[in-house]
Coordinates of C-alpha atoms in Angstrom, one line a residue:
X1117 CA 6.8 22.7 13.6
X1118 CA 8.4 24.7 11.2
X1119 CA 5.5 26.5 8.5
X1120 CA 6.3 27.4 4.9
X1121 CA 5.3 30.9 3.6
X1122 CA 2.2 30.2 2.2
X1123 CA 0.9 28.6 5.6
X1124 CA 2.2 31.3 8.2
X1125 CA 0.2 33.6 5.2
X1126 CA -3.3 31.8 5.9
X1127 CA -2.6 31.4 9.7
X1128 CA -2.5 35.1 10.1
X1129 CA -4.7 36.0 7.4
X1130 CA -6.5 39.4 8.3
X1131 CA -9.5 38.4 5.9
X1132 CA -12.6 38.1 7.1
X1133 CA -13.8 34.8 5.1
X1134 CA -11.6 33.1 2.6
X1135 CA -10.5 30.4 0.1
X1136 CA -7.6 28.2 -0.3
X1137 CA -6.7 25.8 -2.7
X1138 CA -4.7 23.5 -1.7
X1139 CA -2.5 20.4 -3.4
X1140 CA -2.5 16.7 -2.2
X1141 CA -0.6 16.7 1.2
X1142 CA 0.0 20.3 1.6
X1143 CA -1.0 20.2 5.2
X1144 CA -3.9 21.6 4.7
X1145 CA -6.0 20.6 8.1
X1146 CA -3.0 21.3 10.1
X1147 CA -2.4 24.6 8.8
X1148 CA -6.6 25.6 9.0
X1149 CA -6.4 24.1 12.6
X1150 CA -3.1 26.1 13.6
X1151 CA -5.8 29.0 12.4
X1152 CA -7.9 28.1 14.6
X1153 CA -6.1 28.4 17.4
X1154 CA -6.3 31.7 16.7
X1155 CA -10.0 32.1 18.3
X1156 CA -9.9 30.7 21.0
X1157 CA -13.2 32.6 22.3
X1158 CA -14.6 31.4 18.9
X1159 CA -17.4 29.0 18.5
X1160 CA -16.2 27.2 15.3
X1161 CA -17.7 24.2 13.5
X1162 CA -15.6 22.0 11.4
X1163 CA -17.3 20.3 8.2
X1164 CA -15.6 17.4 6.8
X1165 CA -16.3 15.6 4.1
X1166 CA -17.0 12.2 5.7
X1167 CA -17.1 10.4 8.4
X1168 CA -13.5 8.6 9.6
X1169 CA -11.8 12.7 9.0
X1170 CA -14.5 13.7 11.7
X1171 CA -13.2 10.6 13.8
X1172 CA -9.6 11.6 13.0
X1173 CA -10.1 14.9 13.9
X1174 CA -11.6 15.2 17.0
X1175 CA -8.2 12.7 17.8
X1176 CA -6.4 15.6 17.3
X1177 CA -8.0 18.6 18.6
X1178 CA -7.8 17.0 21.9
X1179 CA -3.8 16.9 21.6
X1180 CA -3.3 20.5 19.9
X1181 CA -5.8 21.8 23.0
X1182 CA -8.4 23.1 20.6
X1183 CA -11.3 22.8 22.5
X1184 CA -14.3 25.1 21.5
X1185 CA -14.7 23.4 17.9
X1186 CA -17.2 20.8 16.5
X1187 CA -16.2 18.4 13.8
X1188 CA -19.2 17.5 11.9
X1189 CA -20.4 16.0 8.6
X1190 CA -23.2 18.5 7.2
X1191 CA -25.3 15.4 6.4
X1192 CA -24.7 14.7 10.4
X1193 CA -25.3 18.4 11.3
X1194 CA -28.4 18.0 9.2
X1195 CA -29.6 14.8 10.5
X1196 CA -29.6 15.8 14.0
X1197 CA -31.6 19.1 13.3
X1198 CA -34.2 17.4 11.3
X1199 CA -34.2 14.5 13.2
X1200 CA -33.9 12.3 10.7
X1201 CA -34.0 8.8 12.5
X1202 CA -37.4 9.4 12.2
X1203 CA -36.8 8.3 8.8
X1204 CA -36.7 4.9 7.2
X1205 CA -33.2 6.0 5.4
X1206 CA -31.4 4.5 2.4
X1207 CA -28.3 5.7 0.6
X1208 CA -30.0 4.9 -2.9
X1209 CA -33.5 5.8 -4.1
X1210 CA -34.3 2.4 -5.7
X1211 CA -35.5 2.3 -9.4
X1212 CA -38.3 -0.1 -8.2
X1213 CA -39.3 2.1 -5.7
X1214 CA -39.6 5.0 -8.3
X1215 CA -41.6 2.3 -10.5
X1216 CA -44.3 2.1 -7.8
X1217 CA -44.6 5.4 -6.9
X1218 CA -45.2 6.7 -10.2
X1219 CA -47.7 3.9 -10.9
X1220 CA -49.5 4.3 -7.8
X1221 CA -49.8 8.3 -8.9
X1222 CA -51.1 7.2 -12.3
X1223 CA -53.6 4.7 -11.2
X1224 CA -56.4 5.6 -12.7
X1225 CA -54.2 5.4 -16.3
X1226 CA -53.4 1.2 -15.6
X1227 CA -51.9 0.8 -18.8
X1228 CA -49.5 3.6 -18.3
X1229 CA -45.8 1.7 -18.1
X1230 CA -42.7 3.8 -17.7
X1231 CA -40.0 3.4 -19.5
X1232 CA -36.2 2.4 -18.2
X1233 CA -35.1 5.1 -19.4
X1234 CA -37.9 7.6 -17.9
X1235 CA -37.3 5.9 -14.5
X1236 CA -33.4 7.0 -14.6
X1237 CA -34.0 9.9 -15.4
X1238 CA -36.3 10.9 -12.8
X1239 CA -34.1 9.5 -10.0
X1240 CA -31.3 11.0 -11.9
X1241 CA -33.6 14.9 -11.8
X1242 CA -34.3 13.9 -7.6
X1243 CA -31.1 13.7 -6.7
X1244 CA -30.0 17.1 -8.4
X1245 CA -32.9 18.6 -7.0
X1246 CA -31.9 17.0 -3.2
X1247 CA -27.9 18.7 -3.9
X1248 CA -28.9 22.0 -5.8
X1249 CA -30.4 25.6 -4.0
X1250 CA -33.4 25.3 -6.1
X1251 CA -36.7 25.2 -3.8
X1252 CA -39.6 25.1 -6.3
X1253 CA -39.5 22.0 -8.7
X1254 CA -40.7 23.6 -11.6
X1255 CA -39.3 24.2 -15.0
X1256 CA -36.5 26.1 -14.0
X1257 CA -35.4 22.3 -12.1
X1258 CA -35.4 20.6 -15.7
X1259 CA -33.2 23.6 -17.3
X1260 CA -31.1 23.8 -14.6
X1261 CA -30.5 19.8 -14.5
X1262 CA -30.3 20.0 -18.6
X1263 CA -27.4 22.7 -18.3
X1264 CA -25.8 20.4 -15.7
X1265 CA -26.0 17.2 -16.9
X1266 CA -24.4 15.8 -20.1
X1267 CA -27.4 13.9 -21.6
X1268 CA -27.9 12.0 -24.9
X1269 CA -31.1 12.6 -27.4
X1270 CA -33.5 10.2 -25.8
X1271 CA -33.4 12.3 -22.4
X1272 CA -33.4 15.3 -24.2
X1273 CA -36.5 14.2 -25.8
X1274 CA -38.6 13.1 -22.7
X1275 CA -37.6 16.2 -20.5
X1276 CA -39.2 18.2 -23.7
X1277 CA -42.0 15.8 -24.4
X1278 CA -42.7 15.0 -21.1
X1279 CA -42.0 17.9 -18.8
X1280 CA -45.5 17.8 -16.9
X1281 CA -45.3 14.3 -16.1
X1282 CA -41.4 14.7 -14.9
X1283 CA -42.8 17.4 -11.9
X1284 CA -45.7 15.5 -11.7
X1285 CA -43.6 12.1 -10.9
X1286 CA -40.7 14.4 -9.1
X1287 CA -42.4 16.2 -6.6
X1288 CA -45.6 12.9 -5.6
X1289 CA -42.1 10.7 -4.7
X1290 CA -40.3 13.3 -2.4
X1291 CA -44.0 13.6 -0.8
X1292 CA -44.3 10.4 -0.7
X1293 CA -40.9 10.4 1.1
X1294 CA -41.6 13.4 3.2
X1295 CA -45.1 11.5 4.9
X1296 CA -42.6 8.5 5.1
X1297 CA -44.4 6.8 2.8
X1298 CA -41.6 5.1 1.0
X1299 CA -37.5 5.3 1.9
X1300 CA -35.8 8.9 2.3
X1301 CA -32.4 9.7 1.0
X1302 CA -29.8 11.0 3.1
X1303 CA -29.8 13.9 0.5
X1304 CA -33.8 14.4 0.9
X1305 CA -33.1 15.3 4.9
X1306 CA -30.4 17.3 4.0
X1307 CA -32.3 19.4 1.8
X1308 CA -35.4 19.5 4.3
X1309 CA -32.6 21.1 5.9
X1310 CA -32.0 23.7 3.7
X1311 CA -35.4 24.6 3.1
X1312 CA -35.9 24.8 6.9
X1313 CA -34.6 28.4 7.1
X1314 CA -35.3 29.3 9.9
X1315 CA -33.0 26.4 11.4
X1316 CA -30.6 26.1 8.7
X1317 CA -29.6 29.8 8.2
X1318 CA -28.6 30.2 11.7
X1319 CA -26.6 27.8 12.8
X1320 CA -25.2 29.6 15.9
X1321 CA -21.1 29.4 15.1
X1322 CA -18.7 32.3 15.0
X1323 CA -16.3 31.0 12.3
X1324 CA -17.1 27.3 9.8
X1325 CA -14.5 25.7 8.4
X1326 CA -15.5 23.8 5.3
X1327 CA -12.8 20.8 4.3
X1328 CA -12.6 19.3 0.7
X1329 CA -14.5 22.3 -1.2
X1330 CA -13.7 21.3 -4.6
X1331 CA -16.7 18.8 -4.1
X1332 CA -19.2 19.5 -1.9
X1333 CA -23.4 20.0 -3.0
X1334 CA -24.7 23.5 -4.2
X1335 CA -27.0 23.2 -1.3
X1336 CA -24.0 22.7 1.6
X1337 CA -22.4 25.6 -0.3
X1338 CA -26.3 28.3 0.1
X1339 CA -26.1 26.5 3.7
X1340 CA -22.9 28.1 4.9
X1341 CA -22.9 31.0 2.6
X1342 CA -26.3 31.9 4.2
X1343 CA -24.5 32.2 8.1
X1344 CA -23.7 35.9 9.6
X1345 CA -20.1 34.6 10.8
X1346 CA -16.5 33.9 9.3
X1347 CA -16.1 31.7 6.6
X1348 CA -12.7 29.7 5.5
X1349 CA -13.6 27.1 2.6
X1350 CA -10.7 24.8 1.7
X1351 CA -9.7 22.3 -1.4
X1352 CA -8.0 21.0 -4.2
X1353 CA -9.3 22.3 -7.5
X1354 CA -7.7 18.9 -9.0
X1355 CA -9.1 16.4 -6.7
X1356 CA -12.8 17.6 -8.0
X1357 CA -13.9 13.7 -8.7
X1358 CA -17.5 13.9 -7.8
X1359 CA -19.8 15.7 -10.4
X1360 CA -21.0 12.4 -11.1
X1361 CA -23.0 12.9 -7.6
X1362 CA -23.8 16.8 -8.2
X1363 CA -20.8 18.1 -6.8
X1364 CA -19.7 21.4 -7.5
X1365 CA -16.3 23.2 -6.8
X1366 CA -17.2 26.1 -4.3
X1367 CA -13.6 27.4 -4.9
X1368 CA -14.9 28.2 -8.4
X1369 CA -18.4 29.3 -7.2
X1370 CA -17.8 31.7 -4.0
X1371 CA -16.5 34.9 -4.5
X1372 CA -13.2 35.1 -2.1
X1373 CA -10.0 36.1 -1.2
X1374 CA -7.6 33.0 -2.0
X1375 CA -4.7 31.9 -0.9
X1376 CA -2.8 28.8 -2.2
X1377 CA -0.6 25.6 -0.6
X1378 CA 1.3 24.6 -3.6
X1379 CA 3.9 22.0 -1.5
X1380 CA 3.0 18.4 -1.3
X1381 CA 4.9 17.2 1.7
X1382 CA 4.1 13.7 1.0
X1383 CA 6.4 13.1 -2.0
X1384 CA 9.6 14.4 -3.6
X1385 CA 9.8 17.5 -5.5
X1386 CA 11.2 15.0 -8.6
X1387 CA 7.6 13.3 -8.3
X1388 CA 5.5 16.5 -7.9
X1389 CA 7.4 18.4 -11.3
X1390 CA 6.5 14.7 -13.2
X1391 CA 2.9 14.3 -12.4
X1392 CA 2.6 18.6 -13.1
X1393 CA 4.2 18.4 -16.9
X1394 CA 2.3 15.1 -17.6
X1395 CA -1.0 16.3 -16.5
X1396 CA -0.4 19.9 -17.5
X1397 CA 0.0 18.5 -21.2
X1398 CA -3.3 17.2 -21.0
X1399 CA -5.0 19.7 -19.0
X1400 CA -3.7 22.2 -22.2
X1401 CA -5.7 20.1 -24.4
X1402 CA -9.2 21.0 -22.7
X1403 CA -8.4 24.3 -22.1
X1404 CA -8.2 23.7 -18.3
X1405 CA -6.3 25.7 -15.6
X1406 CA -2.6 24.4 -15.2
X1407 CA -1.7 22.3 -12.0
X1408 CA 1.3 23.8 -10.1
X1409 CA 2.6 21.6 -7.4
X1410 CA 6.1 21.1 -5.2
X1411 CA 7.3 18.1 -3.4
X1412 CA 10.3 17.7 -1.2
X1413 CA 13.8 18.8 -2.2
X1414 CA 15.5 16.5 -0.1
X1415 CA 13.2 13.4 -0.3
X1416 CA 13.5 10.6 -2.7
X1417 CA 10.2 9.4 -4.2
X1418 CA 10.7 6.5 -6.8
X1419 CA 8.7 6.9 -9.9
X1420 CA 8.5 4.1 -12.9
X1421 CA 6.5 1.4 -14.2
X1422 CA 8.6 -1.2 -12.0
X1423 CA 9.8 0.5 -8.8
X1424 CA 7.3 -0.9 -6.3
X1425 CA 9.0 -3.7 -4.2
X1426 CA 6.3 -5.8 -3.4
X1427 CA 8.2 -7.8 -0.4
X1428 CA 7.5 -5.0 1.5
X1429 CA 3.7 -3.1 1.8
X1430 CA 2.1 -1.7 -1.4
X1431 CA -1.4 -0.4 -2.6
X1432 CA -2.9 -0.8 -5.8
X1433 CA -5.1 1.8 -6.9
X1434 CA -7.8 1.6 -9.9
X1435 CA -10.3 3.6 -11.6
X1436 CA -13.2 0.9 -11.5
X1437 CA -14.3 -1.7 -9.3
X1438 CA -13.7 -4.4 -11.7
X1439 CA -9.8 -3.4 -12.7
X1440 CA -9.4 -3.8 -8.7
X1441 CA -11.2 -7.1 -8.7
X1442 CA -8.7 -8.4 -11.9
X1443 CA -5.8 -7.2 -9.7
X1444 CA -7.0 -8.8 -6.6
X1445 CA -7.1 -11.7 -8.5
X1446 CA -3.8 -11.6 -9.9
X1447 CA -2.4 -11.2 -6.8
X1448 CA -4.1 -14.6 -4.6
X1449 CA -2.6 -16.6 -7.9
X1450 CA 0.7 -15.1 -7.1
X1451 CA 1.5 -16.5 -3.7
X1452 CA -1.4 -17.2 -0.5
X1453 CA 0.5 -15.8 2.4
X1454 CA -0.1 -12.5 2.7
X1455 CA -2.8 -10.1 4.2
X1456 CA -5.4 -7.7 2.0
X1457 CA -7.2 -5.0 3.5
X1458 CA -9.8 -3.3 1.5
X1459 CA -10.2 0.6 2.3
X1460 CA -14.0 1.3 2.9
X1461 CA -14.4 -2.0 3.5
X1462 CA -14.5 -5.7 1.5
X1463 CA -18.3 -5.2 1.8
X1464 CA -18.1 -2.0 -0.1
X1465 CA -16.9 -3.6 -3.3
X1466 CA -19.3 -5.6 -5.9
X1467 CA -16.8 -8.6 -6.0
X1468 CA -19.2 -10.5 -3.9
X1469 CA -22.5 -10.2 -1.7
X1470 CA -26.2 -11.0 -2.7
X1471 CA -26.3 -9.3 -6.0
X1472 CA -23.5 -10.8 -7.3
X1473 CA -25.1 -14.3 -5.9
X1474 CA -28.4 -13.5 -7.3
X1475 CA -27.3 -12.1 -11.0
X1476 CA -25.3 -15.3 -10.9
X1477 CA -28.2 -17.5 -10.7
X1478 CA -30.0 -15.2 -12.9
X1479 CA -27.5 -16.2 -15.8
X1480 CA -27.4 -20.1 -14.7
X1481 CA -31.3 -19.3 -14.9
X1482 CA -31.5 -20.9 -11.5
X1483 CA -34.8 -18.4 -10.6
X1484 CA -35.2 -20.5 -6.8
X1485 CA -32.2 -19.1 -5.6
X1486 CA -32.0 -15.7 -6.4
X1487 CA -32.8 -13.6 -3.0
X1488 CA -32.5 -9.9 -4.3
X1489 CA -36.7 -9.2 -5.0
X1490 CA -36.2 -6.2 -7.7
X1491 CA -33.7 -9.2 -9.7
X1492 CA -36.2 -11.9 -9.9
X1493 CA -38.4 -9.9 -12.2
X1494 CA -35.6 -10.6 -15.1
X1495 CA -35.5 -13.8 -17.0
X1496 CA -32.0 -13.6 -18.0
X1497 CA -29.0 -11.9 -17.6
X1498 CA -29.1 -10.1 -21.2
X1499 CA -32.3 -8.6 -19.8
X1500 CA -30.7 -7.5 -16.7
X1501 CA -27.9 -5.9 -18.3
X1502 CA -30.4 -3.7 -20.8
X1503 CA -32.1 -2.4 -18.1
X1504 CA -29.2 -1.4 -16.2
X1505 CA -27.7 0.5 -19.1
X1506 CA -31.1 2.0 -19.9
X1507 CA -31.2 3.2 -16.0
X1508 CA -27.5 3.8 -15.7
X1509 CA -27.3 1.6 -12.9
X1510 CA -23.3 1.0 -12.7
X1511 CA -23.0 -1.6 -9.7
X1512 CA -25.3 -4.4 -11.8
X1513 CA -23.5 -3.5 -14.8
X1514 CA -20.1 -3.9 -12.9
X1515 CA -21.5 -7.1 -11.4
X1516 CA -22.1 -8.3 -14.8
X1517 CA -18.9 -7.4 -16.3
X1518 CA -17.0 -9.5 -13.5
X1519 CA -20.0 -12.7 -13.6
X1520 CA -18.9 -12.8 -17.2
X1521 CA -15.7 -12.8 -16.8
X1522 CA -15.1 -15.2 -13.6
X1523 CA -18.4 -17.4 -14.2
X1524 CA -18.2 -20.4 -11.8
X1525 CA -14.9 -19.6 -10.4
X1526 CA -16.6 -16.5 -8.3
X1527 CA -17.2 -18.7 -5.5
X1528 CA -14.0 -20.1 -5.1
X1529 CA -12.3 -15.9 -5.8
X1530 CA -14.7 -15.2 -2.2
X1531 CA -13.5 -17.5 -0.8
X1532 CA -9.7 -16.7 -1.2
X1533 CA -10.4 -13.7 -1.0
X1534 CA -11.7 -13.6 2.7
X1535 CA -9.2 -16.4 3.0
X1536 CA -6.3 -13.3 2.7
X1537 CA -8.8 -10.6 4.1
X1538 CA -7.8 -8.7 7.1
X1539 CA -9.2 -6.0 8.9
X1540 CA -6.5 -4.2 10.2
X1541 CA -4.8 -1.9 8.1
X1542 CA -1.9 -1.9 9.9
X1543 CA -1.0 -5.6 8.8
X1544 CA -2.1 -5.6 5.4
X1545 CA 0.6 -6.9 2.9
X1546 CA -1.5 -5.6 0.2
X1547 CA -4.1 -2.5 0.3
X1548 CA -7.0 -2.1 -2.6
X1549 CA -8.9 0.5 -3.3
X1550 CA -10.2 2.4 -5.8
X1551 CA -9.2 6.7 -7.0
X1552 CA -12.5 7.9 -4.9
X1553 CA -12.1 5.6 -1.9
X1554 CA -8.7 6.7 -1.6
X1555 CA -9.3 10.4 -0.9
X1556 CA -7.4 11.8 1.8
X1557 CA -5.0 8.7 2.4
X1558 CA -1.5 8.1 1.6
X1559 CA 0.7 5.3 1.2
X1560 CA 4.4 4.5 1.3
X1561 CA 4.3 2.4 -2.1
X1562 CA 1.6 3.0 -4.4
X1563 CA 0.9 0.7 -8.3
X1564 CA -1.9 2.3 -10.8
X1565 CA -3.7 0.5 -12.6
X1566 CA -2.3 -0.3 -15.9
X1567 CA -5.1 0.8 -18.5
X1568 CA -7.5 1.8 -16.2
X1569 CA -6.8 5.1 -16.0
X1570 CA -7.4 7.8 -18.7
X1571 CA -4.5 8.8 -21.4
X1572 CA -4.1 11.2 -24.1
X1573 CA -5.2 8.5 -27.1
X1574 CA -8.5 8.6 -24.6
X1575 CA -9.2 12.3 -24.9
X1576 CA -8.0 12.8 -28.9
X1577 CA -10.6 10.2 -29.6
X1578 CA -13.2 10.9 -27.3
X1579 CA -13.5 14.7 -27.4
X1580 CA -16.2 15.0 -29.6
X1581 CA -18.6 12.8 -27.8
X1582 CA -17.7 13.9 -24.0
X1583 CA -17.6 17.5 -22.3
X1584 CA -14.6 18.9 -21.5
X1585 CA -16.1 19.0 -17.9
X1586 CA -15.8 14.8 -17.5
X1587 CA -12.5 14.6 -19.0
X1588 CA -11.1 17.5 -16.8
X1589 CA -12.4 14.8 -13.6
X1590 CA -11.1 12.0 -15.5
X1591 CA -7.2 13.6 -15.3
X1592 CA -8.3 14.6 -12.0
X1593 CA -9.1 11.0 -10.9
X1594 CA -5.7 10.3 -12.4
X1595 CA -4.0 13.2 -9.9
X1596 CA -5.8 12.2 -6.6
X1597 CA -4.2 8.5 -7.2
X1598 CA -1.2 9.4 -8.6
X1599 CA -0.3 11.9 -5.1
X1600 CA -1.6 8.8 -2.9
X1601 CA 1.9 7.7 -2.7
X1602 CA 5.1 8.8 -0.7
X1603 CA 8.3 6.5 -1.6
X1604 CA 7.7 4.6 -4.7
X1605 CA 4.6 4.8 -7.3
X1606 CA 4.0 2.7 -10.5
X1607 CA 2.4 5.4 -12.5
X1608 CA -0.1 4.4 -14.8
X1609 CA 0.9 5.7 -18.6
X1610 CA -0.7 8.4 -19.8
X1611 CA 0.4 7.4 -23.3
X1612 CA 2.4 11.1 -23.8
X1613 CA 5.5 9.0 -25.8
X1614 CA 7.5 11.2 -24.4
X1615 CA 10.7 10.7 -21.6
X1616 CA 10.8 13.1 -18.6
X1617 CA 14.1 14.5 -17.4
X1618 CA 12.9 16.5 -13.8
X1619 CA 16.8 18.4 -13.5
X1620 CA 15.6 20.6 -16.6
X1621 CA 12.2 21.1 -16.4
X1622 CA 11.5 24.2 -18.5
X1623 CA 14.3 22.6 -21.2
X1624 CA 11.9 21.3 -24.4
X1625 CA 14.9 19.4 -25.3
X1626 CA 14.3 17.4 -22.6
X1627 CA 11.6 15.4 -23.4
X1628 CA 12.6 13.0 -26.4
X1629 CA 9.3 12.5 -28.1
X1630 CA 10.4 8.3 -29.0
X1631 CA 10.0 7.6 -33.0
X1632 CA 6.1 6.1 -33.1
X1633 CA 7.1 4.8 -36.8
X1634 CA 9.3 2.4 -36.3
X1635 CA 8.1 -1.0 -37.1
X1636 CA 8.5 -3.8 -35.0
X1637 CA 9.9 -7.1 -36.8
X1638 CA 6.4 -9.8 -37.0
X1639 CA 8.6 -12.5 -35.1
X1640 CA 9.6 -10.1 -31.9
X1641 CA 5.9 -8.7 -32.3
X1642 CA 4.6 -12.1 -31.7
X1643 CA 6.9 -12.7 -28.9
X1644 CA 5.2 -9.4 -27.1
X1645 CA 1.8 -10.9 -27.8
X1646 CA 2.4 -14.0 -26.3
X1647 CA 4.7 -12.7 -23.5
X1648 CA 1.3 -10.2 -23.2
X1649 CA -1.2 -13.3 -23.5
X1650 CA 0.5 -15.4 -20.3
X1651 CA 0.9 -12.5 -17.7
X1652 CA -2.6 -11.8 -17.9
X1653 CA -3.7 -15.4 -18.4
X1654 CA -6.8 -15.7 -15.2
X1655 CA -6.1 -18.5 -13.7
X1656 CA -9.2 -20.6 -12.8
X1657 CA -9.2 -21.6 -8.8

C-alpha cells in the first residue's frame, strides 16, 4: 500500500503523544494501526467509539498480524472494571423515575409536585455530571453545566431559585442508583469508573489509541490523560455532532503536537473542493475554523440534485427521524420490489414499536390499549406533547409529529415497511439512516434530504436566538452526510444561490451569484406549486 505524506509523517512520528485531525475517509485507522505496528513489544489498547468498529477491528488486526492490542469501547473497558452487570442498566434515566425519586426524598413535604420542566433539567444536570471530570456535585456542577449548556430563562431561573434542591435531588438519585435502588446509566458506571482512581488511573497499557476524538466525554478524555504511557488521540474537528450528549472535542481541549490527514480517499477531488467552498462560506459566518479537504484526482464522483440512479443501490440520509420516515414512505409508494435495510437497526427508529402504538391510542383516547405505564398517566395527546416539550423529550415529540401526520395509515406503513425490510446489508436496494447513525460508513450513491438539513437562510435568521456552538454542529452534521458518499451524491442545498465551477476554485468569477429579483410570471408560479403539491402528495396505504 502506497502512503501519502501526511501518513508516512504520523507513522514515524518521533512524538511521544499526539493529535491528528483527520477528514472523512482519510484512512485514518489504517494509518494509526500501520503505527502501531511500530511497537510490537507494546501493550496498546484501542478505544473506539462504538461497538461494530471494535468488531471490525479486531477483523483486521488478525490479518495485518497485530497481535498485542485490545480494541475496546471505554464504556466496555469501564463495565468490566466495575462490574457493572451487577447493575440493573438502562440507556436513558426515565423522567418518571426522576419523579419518584425526588418525591420519595421529599416525603415528609406531600404536597411538593415538580415541575416538567424541573424534572428535565435535573436529568439534563445528571447526565453532565456522569460525562464531565467534576467529582463533588456542588455549585461549581450548576456553573459549569450553565456555561455548557445553552438554556432559556425558565432554567435559568430554577438553577438560581432553586439551587439547593437541584444537589439535593442530583446527588439522593445517583445514590439511589449507586445502592441499586433504581436503574443505572451506562454513564453512571462509567463515571464510578473515573472516580475509582485507583483503578481507573492505571490502566496497565504502554501506548492508547483513542478513535473519533472530536466527540468523546470530558471524563473519557481525564481517564486517558490521567495514564503514565503514550498517547495518540485521533478525529475530525468537522464530524463533532454530539454536544447534544456532552461531548467535547479533545483535539481542541488536550494540549498536543498535531498532525493532519487532509485527503478523503473516498470521493473525487471535484466533490471534496465543492463541499470545502460551500461549507467554508458558512463556517465564515460563525467565525468558525475553515475546513480543508482533498479527494481523488483521478476519480469521478457525481455531485447534483439528480445524479443518483436509483436502479442501482442508493442511501438516503436525513437529519431527523421523521424526514427519514417521509422518505421511506415515498419510496414503498414508488414501486414494492425492492429491499430496505435500516443502519442501527429498523428497531432503532421511532416509525413503529410500543410508543408509537400507545401515543396512538392515546390520541384515539382508547386508554385499554395503551401498554407503555409512564403514557397512561396522560389523557390526551395535547397533554403528552406539552410535557415532552417541557422535558425535552425528542422521541415522543418525533412520535407525535409522524402520528399526526400518518394517523390510521401507521399500521398499514409497518406493515410495508417490514414487508420491504431486510437484514442484510449487502442486499439492500435502498439503505436509511439518519447524519449520526451514519458515522464512519460510506456508500457508493448517497441522496440528502431535501430541506432537512441546515442552509444559510437557517443561520441569517436564526443567529440571534442560537449559539454559534449548535450551528457550527448543525454544518457539521451537514459534512459527515455529505462525505458518506463515493460515486454519486444528491447534495442537499445549502441555499448559497450561487453556481460552483471546481477547475477555478480560487477564481471569484466563478461563482455566478443567480439574480434573486427576478419575478416569476403568476401562471408558471402556479404551475411550480402544483407540480410541488403532487410529488409530495402522501399517499394513504
Amino acid at each position: 500500500m502506497t502512503f501519502t505524506k501526511e501518513q508516512i509523517d504520523i507513522i514515524n512520528s518521533k512524538e511521544h503523544s499526539f493529535k491528528i485531525n483527520a477528514v472523512a475517509g482519510s484512512g485514518k485507522t489504517t494509518t494509526l494501526l500501520q503505527y502501531a505496528k511500530n511497537f510490537p513489544k507494546y501493550k496498546i489498547l484501542y478505544l473506539a467509539y462504538n461497538k461494530s468498529l471494535q468488531t471490525s477491528l479486531e477483523k483486521k488486526l488478525s490479518n495485518l498480524e497485530i497481535f498485542n492490542m485490545d480494541v475496546k469501547t471505554i464504556h466496555s473497558l469501564a463495565f468490566n472494571k466495575m462490574q457493572a452487570w451487577k447493575y440493573k442498566l438502562s440507556y436513558d434515566l426515565k423522567v418518571d423515575t426522576i419523579y419518584k425519586c425526588i418525591k420519595e426524598f421529599e416525603q415528609n413535604r406531600l404536597s411538593y409536585e415538580p415541575t416538567p420542566n424541573y424534572l428535565a433539567l435535573i436529568k439534563d444536570i445528571i447526565n453532565f455530571y456522569c460525562n464531565s471530570s467534576l467529582i463533588q456535585i456542588d455549585e461549581v456542577l450548576l456553573q459549569s453545566y450553565k456555561k455548557y449548556s445553552n438554556l432559556d430563562a425558565k432554567v435559568l431561573k430554577l438553577l438560581k431559585t432553586r439551587a439547593e434542591n437541584i444537589l439535593n435531588h442530583t446527588r439522593y438519585i445517583l445514590t439511589c442508583m449507586k445502592t441499586h435502588k433504581i436503574e443505572a446509566s451506562h454513564d453512571f458506571y462509567l463515571k464510578l469508573f473515573y472516580l475509582n482512581k485507583k483503578i481507573s488511573s492505571n490502566l496497565g497499557y504502554d501506548l492508547i489509541l483513542v478513535d473519533e476524538a472530536q466527540d468523546i466525554s470530558d471524563v473519557m478524555i481525564s481517564i486517558v490523560e490521567a495514564q503514565k504511557c503514550k498517547r495518540v488521540y485521533v478525529g475530525d474537528s468537522f464530524q463533532q455532532i454530539y454536544s447534544f450528549r456532552f461531548a467535547i472535542n479533545a483535539l481542541d481541549k488536550i494540549k498536543l503536537p498535531i498532525y493532519k490527514l487532509s485527503k478523503s480517499f473516498r470521493f473525487s477531488n471535484e466533490l471534496a473542493k465543492k463541499l470545502e467552498y460551500n461549507l467554508n462560506q458558512l463556517y465564515s459566518k460563525i467565525d468558525s475554523k475553515s475546513l480543508e479537504i482533498f479527494g481523488l484526482e483521478n476519480k469521478q464522483s457525481l455531485i447534483g440534485e439528480k445524479v443518483v440512479n436509483e436502479k442501482k443501490p442508493f442511501c438516503v440520509i436525513s437529519r431527523t427521524s421523521f424526514a427519514l420516515a417521509k422518505e421511506v414512505i415515498k419510496y414503498i409508494n414508488k414501486k414494492r420490489d425492492f429491499k430496505i435495510y435500516f443502519e442501527g437497526g429498523y428497531n432503532s427508529y421511532s416509525f413503529m414499536n410500543q410508543t408509537v402504538y400507545s401515543i396512538y391510542y392515546l390520541k384515539q383516547k382508547k386508554y385499554e390499549k395503551i401498554s407503555i405505564d409512564e403514557l397512561k398517566e396522560f389523557s390526551s395527546i395535547e397533554e403528552l406533547e406539552e410535557y415532552a416539550k417541557d422535558t425535552k423529550n425528542q422521541d415522543y415529540l418525533n412520535v407525535i409529529r409522524f402520528i399526526n401526520t400518518y394517523n390510521d395509515s401507521i399500521f398499514e406503513i409497518n406493515k410495508n415497511i417490514k414487508s420491504n425490510l431486510t437484514q442484510d446489508k449487502s442486499k439492500a436496494d435502498i439503505i436509511f439512516t439518519t447524519a449520526h447513525k451514519s458515522k464512519g460508513m460510506q456508500y457508493s450513491q448517497v441522496i440528502m434530504c431535501e430541506d432537512d438539513f441546515i442552509s444559510k437562510k437557517d443561520i441569517l435568521s436564526s443567529k440571534k436566538s442560537t449559539t454559534n456552538l449548535k450551528i457550527n454542529e448543525e454544518l457539521n452534521i451537514y459534512y459527515v452526510a455529505a462525505t458518506r458518499a463515493m460515486d454519486a451524491l444528491n447534495l442537499a442545498n445549502l441555499d448559497l444561490n450561487y453556481s460552483f465551477d471546481e477547475s477555478n476554485v480560487n477564481n471569484q468569477e466563478n461563482f455566478k451569484v443567480k439574480n434573486s429579483k427576478k419575478k416569476v410570471p403568476m401562471k408558471k408560479l402556479k404551475e411550480l406549486q402544483n407540480r410541488w403539491l403532487e410529488s409530495n402528495k402522501i399517499k394513504h396505504f
